[in-house]
Tab-separated table of C-alpha atoms in Angstrom:
chain	number	residue	atom	x	y	z
A	16	UNK	CA	114.517	127.890	101.923
A	17	UNK	CA	117.953	128.664	104.201
A	18	UNK	CA	117.244	132.825	103.726
A	19	UNK	CA	113.856	131.820	105.474
A	20	UNK	CA	115.075	129.459	107.844
A	21	UNK	CA	118.000	129.098	108.303
A	22	UNK	CA	120.221	126.454	108.181
A	23	UNK	CA	120.089	123.120	110.499
A	24	UNK	CA	122.926	122.629	112.299
A	25	UNK	CA	125.784	120.339	111.654
A	26	UNK	CA	124.227	117.759	114.417
A	27	UNK	CA	120.601	117.718	113.009
A	28	UNK	CA	121.845	117.534	109.188
A	29	UNK	CA	124.097	114.491	109.610
A	30	UNK	CA	121.750	112.697	111.799
A	31	UNK	CA	120.313	110.473	108.864
A	32	UNK	CA	121.699	107.089	109.718
A	33	UNK	CA	120.962	104.207	106.689
A	34	UNK	CA	120.782	101.217	109.204
A	35	UNK	CA	118.151	100.113	111.692
A	36	UNK	CA	120.322	101.046	115.873
A	37	UNK	CA	118.993	98.675	118.493
A	38	UNK	CA	117.241	101.981	119.464
A	39	UNK	CA	115.388	101.623	116.441
A	40	UNK	CA	114.178	98.502	116.251
A	41	UNK	CA	112.545	99.103	120.370
A	42	UNK	CA	111.212	101.755	119.025
A	43	UNK	CA	109.689	99.493	116.862
A	44	UNK	CA	109.108	97.298	118.810
A	45	UNK	CA	106.371	99.242	121.341
A	46	UNK	CA	105.378	101.124	118.201
A	47	UNK	CA	101.294	100.699	117.508
A	48	UNK	CA	101.046	103.297	114.859
A	49	UNK	CA	102.788	104.588	111.351
A	50	UNK	CA	101.753	107.104	108.867
A	51	UNK	CA	102.751	105.932	105.541
A	52	UNK	CA	102.851	108.285	102.254
A	53	UNK	CA	103.438	107.904	98.989
A	54	UNK	CA	103.476	108.894	96.017
A	55	UNK	CA	102.476	107.923	92.611
A	56	UNK	CA	104.649	108.282	89.663
A	57	UNK	CA	101.961	111.629	88.758
A	58	UNK	CA	102.603	113.330	92.154
A	59	UNK	CA	99.965	112.251	93.391
A	60	UNK	CA	99.950	111.684	97.259
A	61	UNK	CA	98.889	109.442	99.666
A	62	UNK	CA	99.478	109.417	103.547
A	63	UNK	CA	97.339	106.066	105.253
A	64	UNK	CA	97.676	105.057	108.805
A	65	UNK	CA	98.757	102.107	110.026
A	66	UNK	CA	98.058	100.222	113.524
A	67	UNK	CA	98.046	97.338	115.062
A	68	UNK	CA	99.660	95.708	118.003
A	69	UNK	CA	102.711	96.791	119.456
A	70	UNK	CA	105.280	95.971	117.479
A	71	UNK	CA	103.237	94.732	114.485
A	72	UNK	CA	106.826	96.259	111.923
A	73	UNK	CA	108.088	93.583	111.375
A	74	UNK	CA	112.679	93.848	110.948
A	75	UNK	CA	114.325	91.362	108.707
A	76	UNK	CA	117.849	93.019	109.319
A	77	UNK	CA	119.206	96.195	109.660
A	78	UNK	CA	118.194	97.604	106.462
A	79	UNK	CA	114.386	95.581	106.116
A	80	UNK	CA	111.439	96.479	107.240
A	81	UNK	CA	108.149	94.425	106.754
A	82	UNK	CA	104.159	96.072	107.604
A	83	UNK	CA	101.564	94.244	107.394
A	84	UNK	CA	98.596	94.375	105.795
A	85	UNK	CA	94.873	94.298	107.446
A	86	UNK	CA	91.133	94.819	106.284
A	87	UNK	CA	90.393	98.664	105.850
A	88	UNK	CA	88.763	99.841	103.052
A	89	UNK	CA	90.741	98.520	99.709
A	90	UNK	CA	91.003	101.928	98.354
A	91	UNK	CA	94.779	100.817	98.106
A	92	UNK	CA	96.073	103.951	97.722
A	93	UNK	CA	99.419	103.875	99.370
A	94	UNK	CA	99.648	100.783	98.001
A	95	UNK	CA	98.858	101.579	93.836
A	96	UNK	CA	101.386	104.589	93.827
A	97	UNK	CA	104.633	102.345	95.627
A	98	UNK	CA	103.052	100.129	91.951
A	99	UNK	CA	104.247	103.471	90.645
A	100	UNK	CA	106.597	105.109	92.514
A	101	UNK	CA	109.119	102.996	95.276
A	102	UNK	CA	110.190	105.726	97.778
A	103	UNK	CA	107.544	105.812	100.952
A	104	UNK	CA	108.320	107.838	104.264
A	105	UNK	CA	107.351	105.973	107.740
A	106	UNK	CA	107.132	107.828	110.640
A	107	UNK	CA	106.314	106.004	113.721
A	108	UNK	CA	104.756	106.990	116.935
A	109	UNK	CA	104.474	105.831	120.010
A	110	UNK	CA	101.544	106.910	122.205
A	111	UNK	CA	102.376	109.131	124.930
A	112	UNK	CA	105.463	110.590	123.526
A	113	UNK	CA	106.537	113.649	121.266
A	114	UNK	CA	109.770	112.897	119.672
A	115	UNK	CA	109.114	109.978	116.347
A	116	UNK	CA	110.930	107.739	114.739
A	117	UNK	CA	111.216	108.461	110.947
A	118	UNK	CA	112.225	105.848	108.267
A	119	UNK	CA	112.587	106.879	104.145
A	120	UNK	CA	112.793	103.979	101.684
A	121	UNK	CA	112.437	101.718	98.654
A	122	UNK	CA	109.062	99.658	99.128
A	123	UNK	CA	108.173	96.689	97.368
A	124	UNK	CA	104.373	94.738	98.051
A	125	UNK	CA	104.351	91.360	98.416
A	126	UNK	CA	101.873	88.280	98.371
A	127	UNK	CA	103.675	86.067	99.527
A	128	UNK	CA	106.647	84.768	102.080
A	129	UNK	CA	107.782	82.678	104.811
A	130	UNK	CA	107.399	85.413	107.633
A	131	UNK	CA	103.882	86.249	107.457
A	132	UNK	CA	103.275	83.695	110.051
A	133	UNK	CA	104.989	85.414	112.301
A	134	UNK	CA	102.147	88.567	111.120
A	135	UNK	CA	99.244	86.707	111.751
A	136	UNK	CA	97.267	88.831	114.320
A	137	UNK	CA	93.406	87.435	116.065
A	138	UNK	CA	94.209	85.003	112.981
A	139	UNK	CA	94.123	87.242	110.478
A	140	UNK	CA	97.481	86.877	108.375
A	141	UNK	CA	98.113	89.264	106.068
A	142	UNK	CA	97.168	88.650	102.292
A	143	UNK	CA	99.587	91.650	101.692
A	144	UNK	CA	103.056	93.025	103.159
A	145	UNK	CA	104.665	96.492	102.169
A	146	UNK	CA	108.369	96.012	101.787
A	147	UNK	CA	110.998	98.199	102.569
A	148	UNK	CA	115.013	99.209	102.050
A	149	UNK	CA	115.612	101.444	104.334
A	150	UNK	CA	117.404	104.278	103.029
A	151	UNK	CA	117.279	106.677	105.751
A	152	UNK	CA	116.196	106.292	109.245
A	153	UNK	CA	116.503	109.395	111.929
A	154	UNK	CA	114.603	110.115	114.938
A	155	UNK	CA	112.487	113.361	115.326
A	156	UNK	CA	112.316	115.997	118.001
A	157	UNK	CA	108.727	116.234	120.000
A	158	UNK	CA	107.978	120.459	119.143
A	159	UNK	CA	104.935	119.590	117.599
A	160	UNK	CA	103.857	117.234	119.757
A	161	UNK	CA	104.258	119.698	122.591
A	162	UNK	CA	102.512	122.762	120.308
A	163	UNK	CA	99.426	120.261	120.116
A	164	UNK	CA	99.219	118.883	123.290
A	165	UNK	CA	98.331	116.059	121.868
A	166	UNK	CA	98.858	113.510	124.382
A	167	UNK	CA	97.623	115.595	127.209
A	168	UNK	CA	93.755	114.569	127.804
A	169	UNK	CA	92.320	117.695	129.256
A	170	UNK	CA	92.699	119.363	125.665
A	171	UNK	CA	90.652	117.017	123.848
A	172	UNK	CA	87.733	117.713	122.562
A	173	UNK	CA	86.670	114.397	120.548
A	174	UNK	CA	82.721	115.906	120.067
A	175	UNK	CA	84.049	119.276	118.254
A	176	UNK	CA	84.053	117.466	114.632
A	177	UNK	CA	80.841	115.217	113.335
A	178	UNK	CA	80.406	111.603	114.099
A	179	UNK	CA	81.841	109.357	111.993
A	180	UNK	CA	78.007	108.426	111.203
A	181	UNK	CA	76.857	111.658	110.430
A	182	UNK	CA	79.858	112.607	107.967
A	183	UNK	CA	79.305	109.456	106.590
A	184	UNK	CA	75.655	110.414	106.171
A	185	UNK	CA	76.219	113.607	104.308
A	186	UNK	CA	79.142	112.962	101.798
A	187	UNK	CA	79.013	109.216	101.336
A	188	UNK	CA	75.948	107.919	102.611
A	189	UNK	CA	73.282	109.591	101.705
A	190	UNK	CA	70.563	107.128	101.489
A	191	UNK	CA	71.464	104.952	104.786
A	192	UNK	CA	69.406	105.985	108.100
A	193	UNK	CA	71.672	107.503	110.587
A	194	UNK	CA	70.317	105.568	113.679
A	195	UNK	CA	72.182	102.554	111.364
A	196	UNK	CA	74.967	104.252	110.407
A	197	UNK	CA	75.489	104.807	114.183
A	198	UNK	CA	75.114	101.421	114.757
A	199	UNK	CA	77.950	101.013	111.945
A	200	UNK	CA	80.533	103.273	113.871
A	201	UNK	CA	79.297	102.461	117.110
A	202	UNK	CA	81.286	99.439	120.061
A	203	UNK	CA	80.643	96.710	116.975
A	204	UNK	CA	82.982	98.246	114.529
A	205	UNK	CA	86.117	97.531	116.823
A	206	UNK	CA	84.519	93.851	117.095
A	207	UNK	CA	85.315	93.778	112.485
A	208	UNK	CA	89.225	95.252	112.629
A	209	UNK	CA	90.441	91.802	111.019
A	210	UNK	CA	87.056	89.805	109.525
């Protein structure tokens, strides 16, 4: 690989830490979104988005964080993977920022803990949470965000792909009327996030 890509500089190669710094805690306190990557023992993979009000990830100590589970599609692909392979990779994003915070570690699924009460949002107490024991933490540069112009609204084209309702009609719910799906995925969809 080094022959194709070159070797990382010493600064890049040694930036990985095993404990949270105060900067990391501040980042987690304002990040409303992360991607959780997992792989089962058989090698099957999943990358699941997790989002909640800023600071949704609970910092228990310098080496332990917790991500609450929220109502979703109930597939629980990442949780199923963790049951056979506890290694997880997390990528935390702050809207408008190009750099990201990466955390890798070993995860456990919790059904109950005293700190669940600290993760209540809009009256919803999580039924499960992902506890991550940190093994690696570091910041990732902004080059991919800069290349993609992700945070520049003038580059956004949300209507260039079919609507969620049209995708559902074609691939998932062919027996339902498109008009009904447009209502389901319309403005009221956001009112059902915690119930």
